[in-house]
Coordinates of N, CA and C and ligand atoms in Angstrom, one line a residue:
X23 N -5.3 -86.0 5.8 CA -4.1 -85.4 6.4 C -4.4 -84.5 7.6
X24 N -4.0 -84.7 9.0 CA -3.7 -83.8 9.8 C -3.2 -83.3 9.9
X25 N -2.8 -82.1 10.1 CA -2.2 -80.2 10.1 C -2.5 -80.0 11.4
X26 N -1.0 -79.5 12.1 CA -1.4 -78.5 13.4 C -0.4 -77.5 12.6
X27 N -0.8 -75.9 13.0 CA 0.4 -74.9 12.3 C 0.9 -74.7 13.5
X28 N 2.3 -74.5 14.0 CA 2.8 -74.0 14.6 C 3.6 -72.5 14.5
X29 N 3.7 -71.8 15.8 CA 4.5 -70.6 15.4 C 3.8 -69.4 15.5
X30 N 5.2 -68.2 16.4 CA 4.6 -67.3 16.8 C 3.5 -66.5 16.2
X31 N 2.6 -65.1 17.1 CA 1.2 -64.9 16.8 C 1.9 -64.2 15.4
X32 N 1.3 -63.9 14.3 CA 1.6 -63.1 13.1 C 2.5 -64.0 12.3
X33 N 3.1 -65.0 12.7 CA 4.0 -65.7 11.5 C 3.1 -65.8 10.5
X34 N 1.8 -66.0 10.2 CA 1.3 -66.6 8.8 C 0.4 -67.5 9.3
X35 N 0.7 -68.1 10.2 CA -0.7 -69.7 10.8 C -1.8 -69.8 9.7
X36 N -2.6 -68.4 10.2 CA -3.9 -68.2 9.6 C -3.8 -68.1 8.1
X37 N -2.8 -67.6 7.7 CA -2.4 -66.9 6.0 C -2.3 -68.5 5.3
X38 N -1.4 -68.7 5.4 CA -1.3 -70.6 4.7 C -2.6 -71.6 5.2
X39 N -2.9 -71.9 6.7 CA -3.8 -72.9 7.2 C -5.5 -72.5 6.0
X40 N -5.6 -71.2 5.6 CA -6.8 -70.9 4.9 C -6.2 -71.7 3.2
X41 N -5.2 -71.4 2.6 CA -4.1 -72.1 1.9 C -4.7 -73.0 1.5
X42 N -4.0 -73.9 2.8 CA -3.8 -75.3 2.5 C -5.2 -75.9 2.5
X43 N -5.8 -75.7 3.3 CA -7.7 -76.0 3.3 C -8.5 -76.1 2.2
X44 N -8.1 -74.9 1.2 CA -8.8 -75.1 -0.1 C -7.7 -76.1 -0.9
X45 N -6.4 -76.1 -0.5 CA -5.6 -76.8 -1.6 C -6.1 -78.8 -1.1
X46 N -6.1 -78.9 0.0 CA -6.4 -80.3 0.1 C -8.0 -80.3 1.0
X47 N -8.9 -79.2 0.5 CA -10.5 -79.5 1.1 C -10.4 -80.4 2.5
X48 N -10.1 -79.8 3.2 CA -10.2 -80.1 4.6 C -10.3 -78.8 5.5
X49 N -11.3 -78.8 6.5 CA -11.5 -77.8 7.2 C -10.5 -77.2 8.0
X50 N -10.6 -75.8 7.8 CA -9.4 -75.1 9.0 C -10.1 -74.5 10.2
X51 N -10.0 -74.9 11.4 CA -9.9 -75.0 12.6 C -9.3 -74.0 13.3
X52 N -9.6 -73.1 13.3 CA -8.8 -71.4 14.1 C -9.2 -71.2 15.1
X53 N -8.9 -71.6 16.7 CA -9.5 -71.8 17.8 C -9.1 -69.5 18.4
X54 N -8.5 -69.3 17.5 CA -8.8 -67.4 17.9 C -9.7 -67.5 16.8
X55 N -10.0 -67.8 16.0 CA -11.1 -67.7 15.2 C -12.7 -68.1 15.9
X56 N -12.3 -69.2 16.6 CA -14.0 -69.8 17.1 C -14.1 -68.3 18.4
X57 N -13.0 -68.0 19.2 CA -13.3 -67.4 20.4 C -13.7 -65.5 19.9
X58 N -13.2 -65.1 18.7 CA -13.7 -64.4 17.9 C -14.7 -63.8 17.5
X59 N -15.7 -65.5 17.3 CA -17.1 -65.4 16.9 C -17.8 -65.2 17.9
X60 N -17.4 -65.9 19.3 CA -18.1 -65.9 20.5 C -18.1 -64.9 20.8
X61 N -16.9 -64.0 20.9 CA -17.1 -62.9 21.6 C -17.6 -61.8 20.8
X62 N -18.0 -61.9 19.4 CA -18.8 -61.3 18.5 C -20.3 -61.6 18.8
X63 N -20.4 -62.7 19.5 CA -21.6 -63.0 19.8 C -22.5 -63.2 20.8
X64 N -21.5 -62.4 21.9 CA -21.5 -62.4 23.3 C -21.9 -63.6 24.1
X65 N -21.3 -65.0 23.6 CA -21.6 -66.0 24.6 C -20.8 -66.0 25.7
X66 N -21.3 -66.8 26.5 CA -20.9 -67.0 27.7 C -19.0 -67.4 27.6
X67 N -18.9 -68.3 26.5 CA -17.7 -68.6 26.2 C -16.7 -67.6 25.9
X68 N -17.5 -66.9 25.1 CA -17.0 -65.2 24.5 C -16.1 -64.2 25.7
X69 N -17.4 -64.6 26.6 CA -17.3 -63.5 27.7 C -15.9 -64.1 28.4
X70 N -16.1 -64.9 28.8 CA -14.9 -65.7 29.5 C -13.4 -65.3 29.0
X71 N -13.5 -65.8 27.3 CA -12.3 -65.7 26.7 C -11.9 -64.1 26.6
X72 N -12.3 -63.7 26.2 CA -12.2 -62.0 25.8 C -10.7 -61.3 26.9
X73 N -11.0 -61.4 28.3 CA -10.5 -60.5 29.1 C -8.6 -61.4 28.9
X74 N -9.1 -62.8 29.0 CA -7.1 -63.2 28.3 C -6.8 -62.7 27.1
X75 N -8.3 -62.4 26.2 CA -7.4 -62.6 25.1 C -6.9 -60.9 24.5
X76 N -7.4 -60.1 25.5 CA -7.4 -58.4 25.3 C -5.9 -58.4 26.0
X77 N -5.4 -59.3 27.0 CA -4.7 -59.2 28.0 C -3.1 -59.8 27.5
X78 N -3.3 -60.7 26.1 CA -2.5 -61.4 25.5 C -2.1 -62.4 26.1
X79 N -2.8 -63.0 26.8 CA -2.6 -64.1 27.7 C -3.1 -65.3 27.1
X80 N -3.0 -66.5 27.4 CA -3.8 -67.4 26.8 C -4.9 -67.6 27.4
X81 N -5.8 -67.9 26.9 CA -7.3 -69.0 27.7 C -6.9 -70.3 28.2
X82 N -7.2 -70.5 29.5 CA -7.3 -71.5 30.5 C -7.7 -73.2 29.3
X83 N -6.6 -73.8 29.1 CA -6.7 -75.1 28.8 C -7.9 -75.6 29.0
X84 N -8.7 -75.6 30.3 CA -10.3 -76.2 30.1 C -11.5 -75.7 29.3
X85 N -10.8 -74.2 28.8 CA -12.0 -73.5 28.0 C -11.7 -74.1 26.7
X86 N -10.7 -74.7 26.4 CA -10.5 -74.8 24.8 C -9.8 -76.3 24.3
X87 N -10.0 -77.3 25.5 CA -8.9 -78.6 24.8 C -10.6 -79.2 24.4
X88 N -11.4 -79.4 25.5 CA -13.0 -80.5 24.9 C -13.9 -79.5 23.2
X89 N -13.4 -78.6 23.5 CA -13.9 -77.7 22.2 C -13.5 -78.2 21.2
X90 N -11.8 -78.3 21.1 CA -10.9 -79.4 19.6 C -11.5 -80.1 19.8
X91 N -11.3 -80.9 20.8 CA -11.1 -82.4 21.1 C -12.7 -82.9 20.3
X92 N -14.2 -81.9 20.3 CA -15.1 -82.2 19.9 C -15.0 -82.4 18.7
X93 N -14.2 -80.7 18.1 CA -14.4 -80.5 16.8 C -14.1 -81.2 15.8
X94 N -12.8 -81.7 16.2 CA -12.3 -83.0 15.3 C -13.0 -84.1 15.1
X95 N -14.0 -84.9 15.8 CA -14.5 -85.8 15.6 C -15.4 -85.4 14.6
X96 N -16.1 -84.5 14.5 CA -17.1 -84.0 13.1 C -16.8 -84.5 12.0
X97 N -17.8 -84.5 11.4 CA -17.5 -85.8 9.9 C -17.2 -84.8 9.2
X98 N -17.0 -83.7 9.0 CA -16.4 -82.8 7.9 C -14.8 -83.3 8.4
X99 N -14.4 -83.6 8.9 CA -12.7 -84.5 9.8 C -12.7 -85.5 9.8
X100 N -13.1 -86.0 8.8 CA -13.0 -87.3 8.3 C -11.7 -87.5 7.5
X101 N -11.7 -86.9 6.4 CA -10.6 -86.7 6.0 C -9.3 -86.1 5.8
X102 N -9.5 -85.2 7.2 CA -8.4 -84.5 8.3 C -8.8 -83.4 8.4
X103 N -7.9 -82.4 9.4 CA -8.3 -81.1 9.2 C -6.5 -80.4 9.6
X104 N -7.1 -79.1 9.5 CA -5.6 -78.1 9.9 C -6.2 -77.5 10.9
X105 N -5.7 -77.6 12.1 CA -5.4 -77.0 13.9 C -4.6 -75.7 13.6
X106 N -5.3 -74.8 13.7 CA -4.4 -73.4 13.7 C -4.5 -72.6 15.1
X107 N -3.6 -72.6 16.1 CA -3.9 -71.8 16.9 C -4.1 -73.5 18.5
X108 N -3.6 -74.0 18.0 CA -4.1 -75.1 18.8 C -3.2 -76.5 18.5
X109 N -2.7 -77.0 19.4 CA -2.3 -77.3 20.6 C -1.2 -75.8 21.2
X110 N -1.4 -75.1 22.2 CA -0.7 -74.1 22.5 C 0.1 -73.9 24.1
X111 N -0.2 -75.7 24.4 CA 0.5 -75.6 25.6 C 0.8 -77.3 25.9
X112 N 1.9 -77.9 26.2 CA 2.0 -78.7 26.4 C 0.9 -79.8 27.0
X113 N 0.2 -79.5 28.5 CA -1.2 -80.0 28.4 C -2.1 -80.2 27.1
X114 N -2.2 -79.1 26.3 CA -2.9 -79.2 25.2 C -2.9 -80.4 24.2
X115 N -1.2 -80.3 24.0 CA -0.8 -81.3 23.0 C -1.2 -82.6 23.9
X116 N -0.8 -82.7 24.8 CA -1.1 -84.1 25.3 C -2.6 -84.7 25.0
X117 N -3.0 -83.7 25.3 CA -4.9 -84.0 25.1 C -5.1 -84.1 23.6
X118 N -4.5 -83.7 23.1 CA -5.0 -83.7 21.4 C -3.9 -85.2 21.0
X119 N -3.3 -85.7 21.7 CA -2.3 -87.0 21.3 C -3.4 -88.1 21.8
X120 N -3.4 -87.6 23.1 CA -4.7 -88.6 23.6 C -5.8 -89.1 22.9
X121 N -6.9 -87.9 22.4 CA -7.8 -88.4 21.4 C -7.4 -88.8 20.4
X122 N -6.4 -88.5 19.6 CA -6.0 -89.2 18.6 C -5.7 -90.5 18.7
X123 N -4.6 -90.7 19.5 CA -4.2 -92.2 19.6 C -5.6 -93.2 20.3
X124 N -6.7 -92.4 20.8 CA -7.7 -93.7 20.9 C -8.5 -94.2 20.0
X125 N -8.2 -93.3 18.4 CA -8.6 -93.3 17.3 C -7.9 -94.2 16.4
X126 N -6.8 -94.3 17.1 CA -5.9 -94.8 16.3 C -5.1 -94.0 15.3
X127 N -5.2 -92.8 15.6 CA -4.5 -91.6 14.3 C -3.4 -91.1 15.1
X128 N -2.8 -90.2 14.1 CA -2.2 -89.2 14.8 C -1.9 -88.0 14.1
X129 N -1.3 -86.7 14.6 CA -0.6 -85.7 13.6 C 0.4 -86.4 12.5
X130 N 0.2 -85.9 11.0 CA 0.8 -86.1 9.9 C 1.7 -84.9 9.9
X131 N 1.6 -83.9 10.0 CA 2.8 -82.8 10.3 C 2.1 -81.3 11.2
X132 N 3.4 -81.3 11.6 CA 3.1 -79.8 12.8 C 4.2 -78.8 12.0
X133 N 3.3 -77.9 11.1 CA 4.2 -77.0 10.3 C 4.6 -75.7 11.1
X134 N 5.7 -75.8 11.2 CA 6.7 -74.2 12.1 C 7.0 -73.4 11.4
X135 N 5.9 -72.2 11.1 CA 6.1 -71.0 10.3 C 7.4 -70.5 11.5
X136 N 8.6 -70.1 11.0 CA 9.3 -69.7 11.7 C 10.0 -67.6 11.0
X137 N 9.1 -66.7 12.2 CA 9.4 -65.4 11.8 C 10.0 -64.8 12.9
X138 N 11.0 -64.5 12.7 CA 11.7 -63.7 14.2 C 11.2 -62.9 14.8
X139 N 11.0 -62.5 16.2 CA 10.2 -61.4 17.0 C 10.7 -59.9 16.3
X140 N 11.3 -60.0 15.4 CA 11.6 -58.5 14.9 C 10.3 -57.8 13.9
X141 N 10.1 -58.6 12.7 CA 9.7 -59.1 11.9 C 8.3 -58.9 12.3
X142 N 7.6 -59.5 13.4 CA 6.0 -59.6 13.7 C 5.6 -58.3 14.0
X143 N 6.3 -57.5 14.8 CA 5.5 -56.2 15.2 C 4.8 -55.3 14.1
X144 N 6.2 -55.6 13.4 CA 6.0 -54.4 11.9 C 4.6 -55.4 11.1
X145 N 4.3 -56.5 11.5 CA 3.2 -57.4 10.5 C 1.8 -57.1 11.2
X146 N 1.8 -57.1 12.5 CA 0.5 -57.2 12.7 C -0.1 -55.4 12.9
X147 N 1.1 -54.9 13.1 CA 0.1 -53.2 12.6 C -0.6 -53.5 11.3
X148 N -0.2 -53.8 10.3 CA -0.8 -53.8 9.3 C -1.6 -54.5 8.8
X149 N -2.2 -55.8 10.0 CA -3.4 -56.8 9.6 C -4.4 -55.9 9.4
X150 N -5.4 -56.8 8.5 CA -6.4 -56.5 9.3 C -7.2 -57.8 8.8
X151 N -8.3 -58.2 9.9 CA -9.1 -59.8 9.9 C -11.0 -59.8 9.7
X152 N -11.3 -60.8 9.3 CA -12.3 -60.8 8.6 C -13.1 -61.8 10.1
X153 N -13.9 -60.7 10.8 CA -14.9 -61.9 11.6 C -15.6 -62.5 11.0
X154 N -16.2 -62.3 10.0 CA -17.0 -63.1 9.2 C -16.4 -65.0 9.0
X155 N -15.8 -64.5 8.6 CA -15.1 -66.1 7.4 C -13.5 -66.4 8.2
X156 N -13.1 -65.5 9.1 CA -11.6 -65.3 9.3 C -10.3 -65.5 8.4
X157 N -10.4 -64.6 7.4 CA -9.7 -64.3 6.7 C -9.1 -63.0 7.0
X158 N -7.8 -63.5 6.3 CA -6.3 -62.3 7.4 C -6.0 -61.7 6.2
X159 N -5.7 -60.0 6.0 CA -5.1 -59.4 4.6 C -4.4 -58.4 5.6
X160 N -3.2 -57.8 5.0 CA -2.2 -57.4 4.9 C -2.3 -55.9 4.7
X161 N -1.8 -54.5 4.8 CA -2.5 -53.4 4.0 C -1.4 -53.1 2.9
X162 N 0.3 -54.1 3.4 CA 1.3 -54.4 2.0 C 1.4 -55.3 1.6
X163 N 1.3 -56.5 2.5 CA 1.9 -57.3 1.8 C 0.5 -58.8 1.5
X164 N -0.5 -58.0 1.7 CA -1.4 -58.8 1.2 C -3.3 -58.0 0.9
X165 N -3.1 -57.2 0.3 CA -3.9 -56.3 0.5 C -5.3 -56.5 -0.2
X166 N -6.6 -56.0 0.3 CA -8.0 -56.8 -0.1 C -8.1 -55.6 -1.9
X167 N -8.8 -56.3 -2.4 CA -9.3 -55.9 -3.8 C -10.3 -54.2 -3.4
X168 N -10.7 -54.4 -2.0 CA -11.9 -53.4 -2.1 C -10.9 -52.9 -0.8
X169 N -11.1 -51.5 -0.4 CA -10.4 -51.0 0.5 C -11.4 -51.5 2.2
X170 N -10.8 -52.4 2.9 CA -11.5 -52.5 4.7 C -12.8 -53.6 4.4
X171 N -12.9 -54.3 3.0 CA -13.9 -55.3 3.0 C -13.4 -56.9 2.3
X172 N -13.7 -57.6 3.4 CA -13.1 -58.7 3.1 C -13.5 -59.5 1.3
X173 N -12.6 -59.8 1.2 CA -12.4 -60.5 -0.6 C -13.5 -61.4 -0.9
X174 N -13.3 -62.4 0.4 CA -14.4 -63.6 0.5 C -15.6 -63.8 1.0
X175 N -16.2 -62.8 2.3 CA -17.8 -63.0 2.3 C -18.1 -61.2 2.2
X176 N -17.4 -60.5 1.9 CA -17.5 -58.8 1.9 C -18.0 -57.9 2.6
X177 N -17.6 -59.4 4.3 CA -17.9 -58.0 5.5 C -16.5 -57.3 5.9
X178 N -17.0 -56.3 7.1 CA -16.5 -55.1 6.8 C -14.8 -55.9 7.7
X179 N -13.2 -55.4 7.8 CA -12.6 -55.5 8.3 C -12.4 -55.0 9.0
X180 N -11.8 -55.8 10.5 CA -11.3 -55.1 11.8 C -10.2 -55.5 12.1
X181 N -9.5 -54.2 12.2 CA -8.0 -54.2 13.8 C -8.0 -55.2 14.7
X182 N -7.3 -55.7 14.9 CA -8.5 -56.9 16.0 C -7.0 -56.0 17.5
X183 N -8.3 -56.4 18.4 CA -8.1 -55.9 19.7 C -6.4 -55.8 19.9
X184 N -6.4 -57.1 19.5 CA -5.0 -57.4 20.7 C -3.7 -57.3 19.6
X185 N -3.7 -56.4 18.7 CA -2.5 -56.1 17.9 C -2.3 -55.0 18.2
X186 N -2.6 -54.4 19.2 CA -1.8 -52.9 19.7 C 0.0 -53.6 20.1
X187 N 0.9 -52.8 20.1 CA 2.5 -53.4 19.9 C 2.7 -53.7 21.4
X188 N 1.8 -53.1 22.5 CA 2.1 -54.4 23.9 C 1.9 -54.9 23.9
X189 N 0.6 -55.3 23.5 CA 0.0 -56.7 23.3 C 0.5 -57.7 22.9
X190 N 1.0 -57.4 21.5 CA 1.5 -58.4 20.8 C 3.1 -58.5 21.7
X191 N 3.7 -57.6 21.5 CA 5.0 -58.0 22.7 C 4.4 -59.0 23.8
X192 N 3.1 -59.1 24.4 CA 3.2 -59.6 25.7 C 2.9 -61.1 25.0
X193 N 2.0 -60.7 23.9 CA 2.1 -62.4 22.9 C 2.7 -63.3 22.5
X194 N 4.2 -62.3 22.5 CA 5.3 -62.8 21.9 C 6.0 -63.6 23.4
X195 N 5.7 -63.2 24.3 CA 6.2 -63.5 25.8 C 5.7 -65.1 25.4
X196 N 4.9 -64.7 25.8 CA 3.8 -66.3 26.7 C 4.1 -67.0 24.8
X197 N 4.0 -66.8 23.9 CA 4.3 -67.7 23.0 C 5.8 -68.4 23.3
X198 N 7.2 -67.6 23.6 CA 8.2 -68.1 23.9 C 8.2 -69.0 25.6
X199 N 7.6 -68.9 26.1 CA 7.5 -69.5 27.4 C 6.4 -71.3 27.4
X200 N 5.2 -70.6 26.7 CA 4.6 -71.9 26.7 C 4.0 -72.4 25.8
X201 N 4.2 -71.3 24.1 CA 4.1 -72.5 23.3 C 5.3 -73.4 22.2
X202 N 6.5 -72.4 22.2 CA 7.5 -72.4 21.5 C 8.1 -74.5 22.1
X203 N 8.1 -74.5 23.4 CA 8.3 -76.0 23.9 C 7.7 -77.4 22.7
X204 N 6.7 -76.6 22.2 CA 5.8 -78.0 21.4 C 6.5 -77.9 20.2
X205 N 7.4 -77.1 19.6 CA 8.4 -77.4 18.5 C 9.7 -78.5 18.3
X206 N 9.7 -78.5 19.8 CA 10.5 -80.1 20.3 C 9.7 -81.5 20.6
X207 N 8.7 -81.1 21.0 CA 7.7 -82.3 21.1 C 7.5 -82.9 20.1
X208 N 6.7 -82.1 18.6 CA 6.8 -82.6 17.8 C 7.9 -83.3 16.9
X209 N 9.0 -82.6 17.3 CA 10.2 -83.1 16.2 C 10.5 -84.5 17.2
X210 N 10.4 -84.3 18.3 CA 10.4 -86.4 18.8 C 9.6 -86.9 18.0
X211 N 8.3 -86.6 17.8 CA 7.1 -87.4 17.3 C 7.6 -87.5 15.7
X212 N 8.7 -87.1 14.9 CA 8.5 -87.3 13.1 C 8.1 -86.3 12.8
X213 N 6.8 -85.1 13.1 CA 6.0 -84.7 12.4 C 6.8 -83.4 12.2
X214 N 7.4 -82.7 12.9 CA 7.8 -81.6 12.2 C 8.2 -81.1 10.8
X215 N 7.9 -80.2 10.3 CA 8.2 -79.3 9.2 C 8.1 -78.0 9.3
X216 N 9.4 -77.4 9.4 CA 9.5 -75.9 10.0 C 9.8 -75.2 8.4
X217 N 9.3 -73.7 8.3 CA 9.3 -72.9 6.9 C 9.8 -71.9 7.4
X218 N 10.7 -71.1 6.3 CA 10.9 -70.0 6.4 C 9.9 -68.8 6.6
X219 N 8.9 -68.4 7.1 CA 7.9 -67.3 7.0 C 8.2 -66.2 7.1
X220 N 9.6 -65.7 6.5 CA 10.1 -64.4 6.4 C 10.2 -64.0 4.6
X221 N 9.8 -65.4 3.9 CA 9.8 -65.0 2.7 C 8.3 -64.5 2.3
X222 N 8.1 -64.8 1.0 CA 6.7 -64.2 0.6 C 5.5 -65.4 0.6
X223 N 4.5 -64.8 1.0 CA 3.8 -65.9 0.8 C 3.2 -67.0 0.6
X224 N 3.8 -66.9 -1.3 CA 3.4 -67.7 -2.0 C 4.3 -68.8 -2.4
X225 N 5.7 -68.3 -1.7 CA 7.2 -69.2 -1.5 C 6.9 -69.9 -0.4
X226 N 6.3 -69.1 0.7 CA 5.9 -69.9 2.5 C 5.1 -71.7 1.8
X227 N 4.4 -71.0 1.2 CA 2.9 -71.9 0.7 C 3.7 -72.9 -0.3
X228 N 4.6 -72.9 -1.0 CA 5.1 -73.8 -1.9 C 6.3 -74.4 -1.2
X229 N 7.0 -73.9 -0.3 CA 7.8 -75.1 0.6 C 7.1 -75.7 1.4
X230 N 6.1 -75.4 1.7 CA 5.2 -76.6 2.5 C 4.7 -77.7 2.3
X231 N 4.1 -77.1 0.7 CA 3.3 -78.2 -0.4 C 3.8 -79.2 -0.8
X232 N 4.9 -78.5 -1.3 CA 6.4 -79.6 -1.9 C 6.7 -80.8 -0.9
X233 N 6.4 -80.3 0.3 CA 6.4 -81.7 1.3 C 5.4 -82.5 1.2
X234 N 4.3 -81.5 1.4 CA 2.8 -82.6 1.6 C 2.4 -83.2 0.6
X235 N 3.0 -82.9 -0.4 CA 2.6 -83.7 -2.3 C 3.7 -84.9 -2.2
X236 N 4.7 -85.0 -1.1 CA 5.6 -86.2 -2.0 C 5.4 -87.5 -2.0
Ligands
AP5_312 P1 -4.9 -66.5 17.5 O1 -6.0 -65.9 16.8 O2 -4.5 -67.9 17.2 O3 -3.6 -65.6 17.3 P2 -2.0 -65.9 17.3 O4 -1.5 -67.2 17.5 O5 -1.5 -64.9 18.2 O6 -1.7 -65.7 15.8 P3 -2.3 -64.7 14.8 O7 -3.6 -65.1 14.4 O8 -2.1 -63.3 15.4 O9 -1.3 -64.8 13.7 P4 -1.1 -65.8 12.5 O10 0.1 -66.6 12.7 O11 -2.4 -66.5 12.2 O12 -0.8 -64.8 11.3 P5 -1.6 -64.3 10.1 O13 -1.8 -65.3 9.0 O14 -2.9 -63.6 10.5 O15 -5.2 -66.4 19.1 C1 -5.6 -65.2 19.6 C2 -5.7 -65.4 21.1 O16 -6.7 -66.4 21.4 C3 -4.5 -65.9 21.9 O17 -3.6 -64.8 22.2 C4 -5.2 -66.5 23.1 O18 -5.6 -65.6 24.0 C5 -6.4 -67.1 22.5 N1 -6.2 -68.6 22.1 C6 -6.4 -69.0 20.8 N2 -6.1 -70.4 20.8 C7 -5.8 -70.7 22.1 C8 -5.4 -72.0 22.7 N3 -5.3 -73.1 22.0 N4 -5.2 -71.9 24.0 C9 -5.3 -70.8 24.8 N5 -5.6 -69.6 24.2 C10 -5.9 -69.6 22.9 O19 -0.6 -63.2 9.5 C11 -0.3 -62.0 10.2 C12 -0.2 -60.8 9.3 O20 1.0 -61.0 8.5 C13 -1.4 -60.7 8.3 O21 -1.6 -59.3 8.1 C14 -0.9 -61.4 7.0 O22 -1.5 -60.9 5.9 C15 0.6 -61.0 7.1 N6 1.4 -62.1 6.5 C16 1.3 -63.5 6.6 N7 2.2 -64.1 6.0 C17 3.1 -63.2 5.5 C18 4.3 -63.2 4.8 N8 4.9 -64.4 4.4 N9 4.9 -62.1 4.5 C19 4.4 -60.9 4.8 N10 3.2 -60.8 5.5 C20 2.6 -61.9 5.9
MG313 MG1 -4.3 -66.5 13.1

């Protein structure tokens, strides 16, 4: 099964895409996750991405379409994977249709967590994200067992940069401008499946399923 998540920064992408990964063992793919580690690890790549992504801007399409476009062919993608955070610009999608269709495959669904710009502000004060493993908890509405240490490998959690409330406002910008357009692309393509992500998680996660089980 292929998974792309769609939908604004804080709807949930990362919260379900970790989800659905264990529910159908296929790898989740967090391209803010890969640029994360880089810049945790001061690569060259890191360095590059960092100043869009402090700035809430996107990263330049050339830093990040051969990066998927690799990652997917990995034999852990053999038997699909979930794209979180990627295709995020019409160029993008094109390149990720491209490889596919020379494969012969394509997207099985592009899920549209759909949460109103009201809604996100008040969510991403209250992340907080795991560099380690990239795992996302909540401090209400999804809160870790140990206080600031992640559930799953028990490093420490961080704020992440760009959830100060301009940021994310200016996130919310450039999401409505250049990636919100791929919600029509995919509904020409069949693949859409848009969710309420204003309910609770475990409701998010079970209108989704209900689809991908039938
Ligand atoms: P990225 O890391 O992908 O960030 P994003 O798209 O802005 O999305 P987020 O990760 O912030 O939110 P999410 O939807 O995953 O929500 P989450 O599950 O954490 O990208 C970061 C940056 O990298 C970009 O700005 C860009 O610069 C760059 N970049 C990445 N990919 C790129 C690309 N392809 N091209 C160019 N640039 C790229 O949930 C949010 C919070 O809400 C959490 O606290 C969670 O616990 C909580 N929550 C989740 N679901 C619910 C619910 N149902 N009810 C209540 N709370 C909930
Ligand atoms: Mg995320």
């Amino acid at each position: 099964m292929k998974i792309i998540m769609l939908g604004a920064p804080g709807a949930g992408k990362g919260t379900q895409a970790k989800m659905l990964s264990e529910k159908y063992d296929i790898p989740h793919i967090s391209t803010g996750d890969i640029f994360r580690a880089n810049i945790k690890n001061n690569t060259e790549l890191g360095k590059k991405a960092k100043s869009y992504m402090d700035a809430g801007q996107l990263v330049p399409d050339e830093l990040v379409v051969d990066l998927v476009v690799d990652r997917i062919k990995a034999k852990d993608c053999f038997k699909g994977f979930i794209l979180d955070g990627f295709p995020r610009t019409i160029p993008q999608a094109e390149a990720l249709d491209y490889a596919l269709n020379n494969q012969n495959e394509k997207i099985d669904y592009a899920i549209n967590v759909d949460v109103p710009d009201e809604d996100i502000i008040e969510r991403m004060s209250g992340r907080r994200a795991c560099v380690g493993c990239g795992a996302t908890y909540h401090l209400v509405y999804n809160p870790t067992k140990k206080e600031g240490i992640c559930d799953v490998c028990g490093e420490k959690l961080i704020l992440r940069d760009d959830d100060k409330p301009e940021t994310v406002k200016k996130r919310l910008q450039v999401y409505h401008e250049q990636t919100q357009p791929l919600i029509d692309h995919y509904e020409k393509k069949g693949a859409l499946l848009t969710v309420d992500g204003t309910q609770d998680i475990k409701v998010v996660f079970e209108d989704i399923t209900k689809v991908l089980d039938k």
